[in-house]
XYZ file of N, CA and C in Angstrom:
396
model
N 67.446 105.561 81.262
C 68.683 106.315 81.268
C 69.742 105.505 80.525
N 70.482 106.190 79.691
C 71.514 105.535 78.900
C 72.887 106.029 79.343
N 73.786 105.099 79.589
C 75.164 105.436 79.950
C 76.055 104.251 79.611
N 77.332 104.501 79.570
C 78.296 103.459 79.240
C 78.495 102.537 80.446
N 78.267 101.258 80.228
C 78.388 100.270 81.300
C 79.645 99.434 81.115
N 80.293 99.144 82.230
C 81.428 98.222 82.223
C 80.850 96.820 82.402
N 81.076 95.920 81.448
C 80.487 94.576 81.555
C 80.931 93.827 82.809
N 82.081 94.188 83.366
C 82.538 93.543 84.606
C 81.644 93.931 85.780
N 81.099 95.145 85.745
C 80.154 95.568 86.783
C 78.864 94.772 86.634
N 78.411 94.593 85.389
C 77.240 93.746 85.145
C 77.484 92.337 85.678
N 78.671 91.798 85.406
C 79.000 90.449 85.868
C 78.895 90.352 87.388
N 79.407 91.364 88.090
C 79.348 91.372 89.549
C 77.890 91.422 90.019
N 77.133 92.375 89.498
C 75.739 92.550 89.915
C 74.925 91.290 89.641
N 75.172 90.648 88.512
C 74.387 89.476 88.127
C 74.612 88.271 89.027
N 75.661 88.277 89.848
C 75.912 87.157 90.771
C 75.118 87.304 92.067
N 74.509 88.466 92.286
C 73.831 88.759 93.543
C 72.380 88.268 93.541
N 71.796 88.096 94.734
C 70.368 87.771 94.802
C 69.541 88.888 94.154
N 68.338 88.562 93.733
C 67.498 89.502 92.976
C 67.313 90.839 93.683
N 67.054 90.843 94.986
C 66.810 92.117 95.679
C 68.084 92.962 95.719
N 69.253 92.319 95.837
C 70.514 93.068 95.830
C 70.817 93.596 94.432
N 70.492 92.828 93.408
C 70.665 93.317 92.032
C 69.852 94.589 91.831
N 68.624 94.586 92.326
C 67.747 95.758 92.168
C 68.356 96.979 92.866
N 68.864 96.808 94.074
C 69.483 97.915 94.808
C 70.707 98.422 94.047
N 71.562 97.517 93.612
C 72.783 97.919 92.904
C 72.457 98.651 91.604
N 71.441 98.206 90.904
C 71.052 98.882 89.657
C 70.507 100.280 89.938
N 69.774 100.428 91.043
C 69.286 101.751 91.425
C 70.453 102.685 91.738
N 71.424 102.180 92.504
C 72.594 102.993 92.846
C 73.333 103.375 91.572
N 73.500 102.425 90.693
C 74.189 102.668 89.425
C 73.500 103.786 88.647
N 72.181 103.716 88.535
C 71.431 104.753 87.825
C 71.585 106.114 88.512
N 71.525 106.120 89.847
C 71.638 107.376 90.602
C 72.983 108.055 90.385
N 74.051 107.273 90.460
C 75.377 107.877 90.337
C 75.604 108.394 88.917
N 75.106 107.693 87.929
C 75.228 108.172 86.549
C 74.340 109.392 86.311
N 73.185 109.441 86.972
C 72.293 110.597 86.832
C 72.926 111.847 87.445
N 73.787 111.659 88.436
C 74.433 112.797 89.097
C 75.389 113.517 88.154
N 75.977 112.780 87.217
C 76.879 113.386 86.230
C 77.077 112.406 85.084
N 76.833 112.825 83.845
C 76.958 111.916 82.702
C 78.387 111.455 82.425
N 79.371 112.080 83.041
C 80.764 111.694 82.813
C 81.266 110.615 83.768
N 80.424 110.173 84.703
C 80.823 109.116 85.641
C 81.219 107.878 84.855
N 82.294 107.246 85.297
C 82.766 106.009 84.676
C 82.682 104.870 85.674
N 82.544 103.667 85.149
C 82.511 102.456 85.957
C 83.813 101.705 85.790
N 84.224 101.028 86.853
C 85.409 100.190 86.773
C 85.323 99.129 87.864
N 86.295 98.254 87.863
C 86.430 97.251 88.919
C 87.770 97.501 89.604
N 87.736 97.562 90.919
C 88.953 97.693 91.726
C 88.933 96.593 92.772
N 90.085 96.351 93.355
C 90.216 95.314 94.390
C 89.671 93.981 93.866
N 90.010 93.661 92.657
C 89.699 92.419 91.958
C 88.253 92.312 91.481
N 87.267 92.579 92.343
C 85.872 92.361 91.932
C 84.927 93.509 92.276
N 85.342 94.494 93.019
C 84.424 95.510 93.538
C 84.103 96.582 92.486
N 82.802 96.792 92.193
C 82.409 97.860 91.279
C 82.632 99.240 91.912
N 83.314 100.101 91.198
C 83.562 101.480 91.605
C 83.006 102.410 90.543
N 82.557 103.564 91.001
C 82.085 104.620 90.115
C 82.989 105.816 90.374
N 83.602 106.326 89.309
C 84.658 107.323 89.454
C 84.457 108.501 88.512
N 84.949 109.652 88.949
C 85.026 110.852 88.127
C 85.974 111.792 88.860
N 87.182 111.893 88.344
C 88.224 112.698 88.978
C 88.452 112.248 90.420
N 88.278 110.949 90.643
C 88.414 110.342 91.965
C 87.258 109.394 92.207
N 87.361 108.626 93.272
C 86.289 107.699 93.620
C 85.046 108.459 94.080
N 83.898 107.947 93.671
C 82.614 108.471 94.142
C 82.023 107.463 95.127
N 81.856 106.227 94.646
C 81.293 105.194 95.500
C 81.694 103.824 94.980
N 81.450 102.828 95.822
C 81.674 101.430 95.454
C 80.507 100.619 95.992
N 80.297 99.453 95.406
C 79.216 98.557 95.817
C 79.783 97.261 96.365
N 79.090 96.702 97.371
C 79.463 95.389 97.873
C 78.218 94.693 98.406
N 77.870 93.582 97.776
C 76.786 92.754 98.282
C 77.337 91.860 99.381
N 76.641 91.811 100.514
C 77.050 90.959 101.624
C 75.952 89.934 101.862
N 76.092 89.163 102.912
C 75.121 88.108 103.193
C 73.699 88.648 103.342
N 73.556 89.806 104.025
C 72.206 90.282 104.296
C 71.938 91.735 103.928
N 72.879 92.374 103.234
C 72.651 93.763 102.826
C 73.601 94.146 101.688
N 73.358 95.324 101.136
C 74.260 95.912 100.133
C 74.904 97.116 100.790
N 76.230 97.194 100.715
C 76.956 98.368 101.179
C 77.225 99.281 99.993
N 76.927 100.546 100.181
C 77.309 101.584 99.231
C 78.356 102.413 99.961
N 79.606 102.287 99.541
C 80.696 103.027 100.161
C 80.816 104.392 99.491
N 80.750 105.446 100.271
C 80.862 106.817 99.769
C 82.260 107.338 100.061
N 82.987 107.696 99.021
C 84.355 108.175 99.179
C 84.352 109.695 99.241
N 84.132 110.189 100.447
C 83.959 111.631 100.610
C 84.739 112.220 101.772
N 85.533 111.417 102.455
C 86.310 111.936 103.568
C 85.446 112.511 104.676
N 84.188 112.080 104.737
C 83.233 112.514 105.754
C 82.982 114.021 105.732
N 83.111 114.642 104.545
C 82.850 116.087 104.478
C 81.519 116.427 103.824
N 80.874 115.460 103.184
C 79.585 115.721 102.562
C 78.510 115.628 103.645
N 77.664 116.645 103.755
C 76.616 116.621 104.781
C 75.669 115.433 104.607
N 75.127 114.971 105.725
C 74.174 113.867 105.741
C 72.931 114.298 106.523
N 72.196 115.305 106.003
C 71.060 115.835 106.762
C 69.929 114.831 106.971
N 69.838 113.826 106.110
C 68.776 112.818 106.237
C 69.191 111.653 107.132
N 70.462 111.614 107.546
C 70.944 110.546 108.416
C 70.967 109.177 107.762
N 71.367 109.129 106.482
C 71.369 107.843 105.769
C 72.657 107.052 105.967
N 73.710 107.689 106.464
C 74.975 106.989 106.713
C 74.755 105.989 107.837
N 75.125 104.733 107.601
C 74.915 103.691 108.604
C 76.200 103.249 109.287
N 77.354 103.566 108.716
C 78.633 103.171 109.323
C 79.736 104.067 108.792
N 80.819 104.131 109.541
C 81.990 104.887 109.112
C 81.895 106.365 109.391
N 81.068 106.754 110.344
C 80.866 108.179 110.644
C 82.185 108.905 110.900
N 83.135 108.238 111.524
C 84.422 108.855 111.839
C 85.536 108.400 110.904
N 85.175 107.646 109.861
C 86.178 107.141 108.925
C 86.762 108.302 108.142
N 88.058 108.291 107.954
C 88.736 109.391 107.277
C 88.640 109.309 105.754
N 88.190 108.188 105.217
C 88.124 108.013 103.776
C 86.713 107.769 103.256
N 86.039 106.778 103.810
C 84.741 106.377 103.263
C 83.722 106.114 104.363
N 82.484 106.435 104.038
C 81.367 106.098 104.913
C 80.456 105.130 104.157
N 79.525 104.524 104.860
C 78.698 103.481 104.272
C 77.212 103.765 104.441
N 76.475 103.456 103.390
C 75.019 103.387 103.456
C 74.689 101.914 103.215
N 74.138 101.253 104.229
C 73.768 99.839 104.107
C 72.273 99.753 103.828
N 71.927 98.906 102.854
C 70.528 98.686 102.500
C 70.235 97.199 102.671
N 69.285 96.896 103.549
C 68.883 95.515 103.817
C 67.658 95.146 102.991
N 67.453 93.846 102.841
C 66.301 93.363 102.091
C 65.020 93.944 102.668
N 64.167 94.435 101.802
C 62.901 95.012 102.221
C 62.973 96.508 102.503
N 64.173 97.049 102.614
C 64.328 98.488 102.831
C 64.347 99.212 101.499
N 63.879 100.434 101.522
C 63.910 101.263 100.322
C 65.233 102.025 100.280
N 65.845 102.070 99.109
C 67.060 102.858 98.934
C 66.725 104.332 99.136
N 67.495 105.049 99.963
C 67.229 106.482 100.158
C 67.735 107.274 98.944
N 67.016 107.139 97.849
C 67.482 107.630 96.552
C 67.738 109.132 96.516
N 66.813 109.931 97.003
C 66.985 111.382 96.898
C 68.196 111.883 97.680
N 68.339 111.544 98.966
C 69.522 112.023 99.680
C 70.821 111.402 99.152
N 70.760 110.151 98.714
C 71.962 109.512 98.177
C 72.380 110.187 96.878
N 71.428 110.492 96.018
C 71.733 111.196 94.776
C 72.348 112.564 95.041
N 71.826 113.261 96.057
C 72.391 114.567 96.419
C 73.824 114.414 96.920
N 74.081 113.347 97.674
C 75.446 113.114 98.166
C 76.384 112.796 97.006
N 75.911 111.990 96.051
C 76.735 111.698 94.872
C 77.097 112.996 94.142
N 76.118 113.867 93.947
C 76.363 115.132 93.249
C 77.404 115.966 94.001
N 77.331 115.989 95.328
C 78.289 116.761 96.117
C 79.680 116.138 96.070
N 79.755 114.811 96.134
C 81.056 114.139 96.036
C 81.695 114.445 94.684
N 80.910 114.393 93.619
C 81.434 114.701 92.279
C 81.909 116.148 92.214
N 81.120 117.069 92.753
C 81.539 118.481 92.767
C 82.847 118.635 93.538
N 82.961 117.944 94.668
C 84.202 118.005 95.451
C 85.371 117.408 94.674
N 85.130 116.302 93.969
C 86.192 115.699 93.152
C 86.648 116.678 92.067
N 85.703 117.349 91.440
C 86.043 118.318 90.389
C 86.804 119.519 90.965
N 86.603 119.801 92.247
C 87.292 120.922 92.909
C 88.641 120.503 93.491
N 89.081 119.295 93.187
C 90.396 118.848 93.640
C 90.356 117.664 94.578
N 89.183 117.245 94.990
C 89.064 116.076 95.853
C 88.903 116.449 97.310
N 88.313 115.526 98.062
C 88.020 115.818 99.465
C 89.276 116.049 100.282
N 90.391 115.380 99.924
C 91.619 115.580 100.699
C 92.081 117.046 100.595
N 92.033 117.585 99.380
C 92.420 118.992 99.186
C 91.448 119.915 99.903
N 90.158 119.638 99.776
C 89.150 120.484 100.414
C 89.272 120.442 101.936
N 89.532 119.244 102.472
C 89.665 119.084 103.910
C 90.918 119.807 104.402
N 91.998 119.737 103.635
C 93.241 120.416 104.019
C 93.032 121.921 104.084
N 92.155 122.437 103.234
C 91.873 123.871 103.219
C 91.078 124.327 104.429
N 90.428 123.388 105.130
C 89.650 123.735 106.316
C 90.544 124.018 107.513
N 91.714 123.414 107.522
C 92.582 123.512 108.700
C 93.060 124.913 108.978
């Protein structure tokens, strides 16, 4: 898959242990596959973000896992139960992947596609306000 990469995201990923690099590269490919217009950037000094008309997700390597933060206002369905933290968070939820675990690629890709569709429709805040 070919897409425009931000070298700062490469720099971040390259500092991680090999298994975390592999997870981050998979996430990167998935989010770009969800929409060819996705852009990469760095926010909060070092954190890789993937954006399209709003935040889609961010990556963070920790001591023993990789966090994939989903910026969806908790409105994107999680039928596979891949969300590991932030169930009640008003802004972002997390999918944590530990060493030896397989990335839940199919459900995560579907969530990315839904987040992007929501961003294109005005963003989760607007969509959530319409539910009230």
